[in-house]
């Protein structure tokens, strides 16, 4: 593990490897007032210099009152002079072995084939809507957006508590500590805008630097979604706005689906499931409470873990046992079934519509 006196070396190595400024790219982990050295496993050469590192950012996840122990893996950096020496492989495997008995899932964003070697699967569900000038002019012509304005979120009194409460009111959310919230909201060069209705804070938007992409759309009242879309179109002056949403945000998808020029369904991230029963229980319950799910039963042995899930009128139950003759899946097969659209092509006796699970990560929760 890196030591506190290696903090700056960790940042310098990441900056050098990626040609980026990690202190501004990831202030929640690398701001000058944050010591994240303990999140890094490092390789040190014979001269005592860092030559490779892999970090895991702990992210407790709540899904329908179930707590999943998750972490986002990132800052995978190897010094150019040390490439090809196998450091990343050793550090990745060290992390995954350490987390095996204490985490439910590890998440990352990266090149698919590179991380498939370590048991990660590209999947999850992310909706991407495109809203243009004509969509607003015609689709929202009767919507009154008078009184809606926008201001930098954390210049508004009480914004931290408001944003924290908005996040924890969701059925699925990554824990965001109150004190470093402004740093979290600046992750990956995102900007936080407060949505005001006659000077009252009613929601917030997380937007990119160009202002034409909304990665998080959070409104206290669903009736204000259309008003905010119309007002933001005028505020941003963007010809076309891209808006990302999780599948399970019913209000937001209903509003955007009624006016958007088009939409696509994309993968969210890459996932490495360590406890299949816990992940199944949480996300099947989320589907049950939002988009709906057919009643039925599914039993399998997934990566050596026996699991039987049932859905009836009362909800979701998951047991850590498998029925006789249950399908046996290796890790890649199990994650492909649970996390991807390709589950429909697999010869596995699963109830229609159960998979993929609606796993989603907001942009500012990435690392």
PDB file of N, CA and C in Angstrom, residues 224-271:
ATOM      1  N   UNK A 224     -41.715  19.346 -12.341  1.00  0.00           N
ATOM      2  CA  UNK A 224     -40.802  20.408 -12.764  1.00  0.00           C
ATOM      3  C   UNK A 224     -39.779  19.948 -13.793  1.00  0.00           C
ATOM      4  N   UNK A 225     -39.810  18.669 -14.176  1.00  0.00           N
ATOM      5  CA  UNK A 225     -38.821  18.171 -15.134  1.00  0.00           C
ATOM      6  C   UNK A 225     -38.970  18.860 -16.483  1.00  0.00           C
ATOM      7  N   UNK A 226     -40.169  18.849 -17.037  1.00  0.00           N
ATOM      8  CA  UNK A 226     -40.391  19.457 -18.358  1.00  0.00           C
ATOM      9  C   UNK A 226     -40.084  20.953 -18.331  1.00  0.00           C
ATOM     10  N   UNK A 227     -40.477  21.639 -17.262  1.00  0.00           N
ATOM     11  CA  UNK A 227     -40.186  23.085 -17.139  1.00  0.00           C
ATOM     12  C   UNK A 227     -38.682  23.328 -17.155  1.00  0.00           C
ATOM     13  N   UNK A 228     -37.944  22.457 -16.475  1.00  0.00           N
ATOM     14  CA  UNK A 228     -36.496  22.625 -16.385  1.00  0.00           C
ATOM     15  C   UNK A 228     -35.826  22.330 -17.717  1.00  0.00           C
ATOM     16  N   UNK A 229     -36.291  21.299 -18.429  1.00  0.00           N
ATOM     17  CA  UNK A 229     -35.735  21.001 -19.754  1.00  0.00           C
ATOM     18  C   UNK A 229     -35.915  22.196 -20.680  1.00  0.00           C
ATOM     19  N   UNK A 230     -37.105  22.764 -20.671  1.00  0.00           N
ATOM     20  CA  UNK A 230     -37.384  23.902 -21.552  1.00  0.00           C
ATOM     21  C   UNK A 230     -36.529  25.108 -21.173  1.00  0.00           C
ATOM     22  N   UNK A 231     -36.431  25.386 -19.885  1.00  0.00           N
ATOM     23  CA  UNK A 231     -35.655  26.533 -19.438  1.00  0.00           C
ATOM     24  C   UNK A 231     -34.159  26.334 -19.703  1.00  0.00           C
ATOM     25  N   UNK A 232     -33.668  25.109 -19.497  1.00  0.00           N
ATOM     26  CA  UNK A 232     -32.239  24.879 -19.695  1.00  0.00           C
ATOM     27  C   UNK A 232     -31.872  24.974 -21.164  1.00  0.00           C
ATOM     28  N   UNK A 233     -32.762  24.544 -22.042  1.00  0.00           N
ATOM     29  CA  UNK A 233     -32.492  24.674 -23.479  1.00  0.00           C
ATOM     30  C   UNK A 233     -32.231  26.137 -23.832  1.00  0.00           C
ATOM     31  N   UNK A 234     -33.022  27.046 -23.288  1.00  0.00           N
ATOM     32  CA  UNK A 234     -32.798  28.466 -23.542  1.00  0.00           C
ATOM     33  C   UNK A 234     -31.558  28.992 -22.844  1.00  0.00           C
ATOM     34  N   UNK A 235     -31.290  28.502 -21.645  1.00  0.00           N
ATOM     35  CA  UNK A 235     -30.143  28.949 -20.856  1.00  0.00           C
ATOM     36  C   UNK A 235     -28.829  28.521 -21.504  1.00  0.00           C
ATOM     37  N   UNK A 236     -28.762  27.280 -21.965  1.00  0.00           N
ATOM     38  CA  UNK A 236     -27.500  26.750 -22.499  1.00  0.00           C
ATOM     39  C   UNK A 236     -27.226  27.197 -23.927  1.00  0.00           C
ATOM     40  N   UNK A 237     -28.297  27.465 -24.673  1.00  0.00           N
ATOM     41  CA  UNK A 237     -28.196  27.815 -26.097  1.00  0.00           C
ATOM     42  C   UNK A 237     -27.585  26.682 -26.927  1.00  0.00           C
ATOM     43  N   UNK A 238     -27.540  25.491 -26.367  1.00  0.00           N
ATOM     44  CA  UNK A 238     -27.011  24.342 -27.112  1.00  0.00           C
ATOM     45  C   UNK A 238     -28.021  23.907 -28.166  1.00  0.00           C
ATOM     46  N   UNK A 239     -27.532  23.564 -29.339  1.00  0.00           N
ATOM     47  CA  UNK A 239     -28.409  23.121 -30.415  1.00  0.00           C
ATOM     48  C   UNK A 239     -29.095  21.810 -30.046  1.00  0.00           C
ATOM     49  N   UNK A 240     -28.330  20.949 -29.379  1.00  0.00           N
ATOM     50  CA  UNK A 240     -28.836  19.633 -28.988  1.00  0.00           C
ATOM     51  C   UNK A 240     -28.255  19.269 -27.630  1.00  0.00           C
ATOM     52  N   UNK A 241     -29.101  18.791 -26.746  1.00  0.00           N
ATOM     53  CA  UNK A 241     -28.670  18.424 -25.398  1.00  0.00           C
ATOM     54  C   UNK A 241     -28.778  16.915 -25.223  1.00  0.00           C
ATOM     55  N   UNK A 242     -27.747  16.321 -24.674  1.00  0.00           N
ATOM     56  CA  UNK A 242     -27.742  14.901 -24.348  1.00  0.00           C
ATOM     57  C   UNK A 242     -28.002  14.747 -22.854  1.00  0.00           C
ATOM     58  N   UNK A 243     -28.937  13.864 -22.497  1.00  0.00           N
ATOM     59  CA  UNK A 243     -29.293  13.666 -21.096  1.00  0.00           C
ATOM     60  C   UNK A 243     -29.199  12.176 -20.773  1.00  0.00           C
ATOM     61  N   UNK A 244     -28.440  11.840 -19.733  1.00  0.00           N
ATOM     62  CA  UNK A 244     -28.271  10.451 -19.301  1.00  0.00           C
ATOM     63  C   UNK A 244     -29.179  10.161 -18.107  1.00  0.00           C
ATOM     64  N   UNK A 245     -29.765   8.961 -18.096  1.00  0.00           N
ATOM     65  CA  UNK A 245     -30.630   8.576 -16.987  1.00  0.00           C
ATOM     66  C   UNK A 245     -30.466   7.080 -16.690  1.00  0.00           C
ATOM     67  N   UNK A 246     -30.711   6.674 -15.445  1.00  0.00           N
ATOM     68  CA  UNK A 246     -30.818   5.242 -15.157  1.00  0.00           C
ATOM     69  C   UNK A 246     -32.171   4.719 -15.613  1.00  0.00           C
ATOM     70  N   UNK A 247     -32.235   3.455 -15.930  1.00  0.00           N
ATOM     71  CA  UNK A 247     -33.476   2.842 -16.398  1.00  0.00           C
ATOM     72  C   UNK A 247     -34.601   2.967 -15.372  1.00  0.00           C
ATOM     73  N   UNK A 248     -34.259   2.945 -14.089  1.00  0.00           N
ATOM     74  CA  UNK A 248     -35.262   2.889 -13.026  1.00  0.00           C
ATOM     75  C   UNK A 248     -35.790   4.252 -12.600  1.00  0.00           C
ATOM     76  N   UNK A 249     -35.316   5.347 -13.211  1.00  0.00           N
ATOM     77  CA  UNK A 249     -35.867   6.672 -12.894  1.00  0.00           C
ATOM     78  C   UNK A 249     -37.119   6.876 -13.742  1.00  0.00           C
ATOM     79  N   UNK A 250     -38.238   6.419 -13.219  1.00  0.00           N
ATOM     80  CA  UNK A 250     -39.489   6.388 -13.986  1.00  0.00           C
ATOM     81  C   UNK A 250     -39.931   7.786 -14.412  1.00  0.00           C
ATOM     82  N   UNK A 251     -39.923   8.736 -13.489  1.00  0.00           N
ATOM     83  CA  UNK A 251     -40.404  10.089 -13.796  1.00  0.00           C
ATOM     84  C   UNK A 251     -39.580  10.750 -14.888  1.00  0.00           C
ATOM     85  N   UNK A 252     -38.262  10.635 -14.781  1.00  0.00           N
ATOM     86  CA  UNK A 252     -37.390  11.286 -15.754  1.00  0.00           C
ATOM     87  C   UNK A 252     -37.507  10.628 -17.125  1.00  0.00           C
ATOM     88  N   UNK A 253     -37.542   9.302 -17.168  1.00  0.00           N
ATOM     89  CA  UNK A 253     -37.681   8.614 -18.455  1.00  0.00           C
ATOM     90  C   UNK A 253     -39.035   8.879 -19.104  1.00  0.00           C
ATOM     91  N   UNK A 254     -40.080   8.992 -18.295  1.00  0.00           N
ATOM     92  CA  UNK A 254     -41.409   9.293 -18.839  1.00  0.00           C
ATOM     93  C   UNK A 254     -41.417  10.665 -19.489  1.00  0.00           C
ATOM     94  N   UNK A 255     -40.825  11.644 -18.802  1.00  0.00           N
ATOM     95  CA  UNK A 255     -40.820  13.017 -19.323  1.00  0.00           C
ATOM     96  C   UNK A 255     -39.957  13.133 -20.573  1.00  0.00           C
ATOM     97  N   UNK A 256     -38.761  12.572 -20.540  1.00  0.00           N
ATOM     98  CA  UNK A 256     -37.852  12.699 -21.678  1.00  0.00           C
ATOM     99  C   UNK A 256     -38.316  11.853 -22.864  1.00  0.00           C
ATOM    100  N   UNK A 257     -38.857  10.679 -22.595  1.00  0.00           N
ATOM    101  CA  UNK A 257     -39.325   9.817 -23.666  1.00  0.00           C
ATOM    102  C   UNK A 257     -40.469  10.411 -24.460  1.00  0.00           C
ATOM    103  N   UNK A 258     -41.203  11.339 -23.856  1.00  0.00           N
ATOM    104  CA  UNK A 258     -42.347  11.946 -24.538  1.00  0.00           C
ATOM    105  C   UNK A 258     -41.953  13.054 -25.507  1.00  0.00           C
ATOM    106  N   UNK A 259     -40.699  13.544 -25.428  1.00  0.00           N
ATOM    107  CA  UNK A 259     -40.304  14.665 -26.292  1.00  0.00           C
ATOM    108  C   UNK A 259     -38.997  14.458 -27.036  1.00  0.00           C
ATOM    109  N   UNK A 260     -38.140  13.526 -26.603  1.00  0.00           N
ATOM    110  CA  UNK A 260     -36.791  13.413 -27.158  1.00  0.00           C
ATOM    111  C   UNK A 260     -36.809  13.085 -28.640  1.00  0.00           C
ATOM    112  N   UNK A 261     -35.828  13.617 -29.342  1.00  0.00           N
ATOM    113  CA  UNK A 261     -35.663  13.357 -30.766  1.00  0.00           C
ATOM    114  C   UNK A 261     -35.320  11.894 -31.002  1.00  0.00           C
ATOM    115  N   UNK A 262     -34.558  11.335 -30.062  1.00  0.00           N
ATOM    116  CA  UNK A 262     -34.140   9.942 -30.172  1.00  0.00           C
ATOM    117  C   UNK A 262     -33.544   9.533 -28.829  1.00  0.00           C
ATOM    118  N   UNK A 263     -33.339   8.238 -28.645  1.00  0.00           N
ATOM    119  CA  UNK A 263     -32.622   7.762 -27.462  1.00  0.00           C
ATOM    120  C   UNK A 263     -31.945   6.450 -27.785  1.00  0.00           C
ATOM    121  N   UNK A 264     -30.910   6.138 -27.015  1.00  0.00           N
ATOM    122  CA  UNK A 264     -30.217   4.863 -27.154  1.00  0.00           C
ATOM    123  C   UNK A 264     -30.014   4.272 -25.766  1.00  0.00           C
ATOM    124  N   UNK A 265     -29.841   2.955 -25.729  1.00  0.00           N
ATOM    125  CA  UNK A 265     -29.519   2.273 -24.482  1.00  0.00           C
ATOM    126  C   UNK A 265     -28.075   1.818 -24.571  1.00  0.00           C
ATOM    127  N   UNK A 266     -27.271   2.243 -23.592  1.00  0.00           N
ATOM    128  CA  UNK A 266     -25.849   1.937 -23.597  1.00  0.00           C
ATOM    129  C   UNK A 266     -25.458   1.145 -22.351  1.00  0.00           C
ATOM    130  N   UNK A 267     -24.248   0.600 -22.383  1.00  0.00           N
ATOM    131  CA  UNK A 267     -23.695   0.011 -21.174  1.00  0.00           C
ATOM    132  C   UNK A 267     -23.298   1.139 -20.221  1.00  0.00           C
ATOM    133  N   UNK A 268     -23.178   0.811 -18.961  1.00  0.00           N
ATOM    134  CA  UNK A 268     -22.839   1.808 -17.961  1.00  0.00           C
ATOM    135  C   UNK A 268     -21.354   1.773 -17.614  1.00  0.00           C
ATOM    136  N   UNK A 269     -20.819   0.608 -17.267  1.00  0.00           N
ATOM    137  CA  UNK A 269     -19.423   0.457 -16.857  1.00  0.00           C
ATOM    138  C   UNK A 269     -19.022  -1.000 -17.008  1.00  0.00           C
ATOM    139  N   UNK A 270     -17.894  -1.367 -16.408  1.00  0.00           N
ATOM    140  CA  UNK A 270     -17.487  -2.760 -16.339  1.00  0.00           C
ATOM    141  C   UNK A 270     -17.594  -3.213 -14.886  1.00  0.00           C
ATOM    142  N   UNK A 271     -18.088  -4.436 -14.692  1.00  0.00           N
ATOM    143  CA  UNK A 271     -18.422  -4.896 -13.345  1.00  0.00           C
ATOM    144  C   UNK A 271     -17.797  -6.257 -13.060  1.00  0.00           C
TER     145      UNK A 271
END
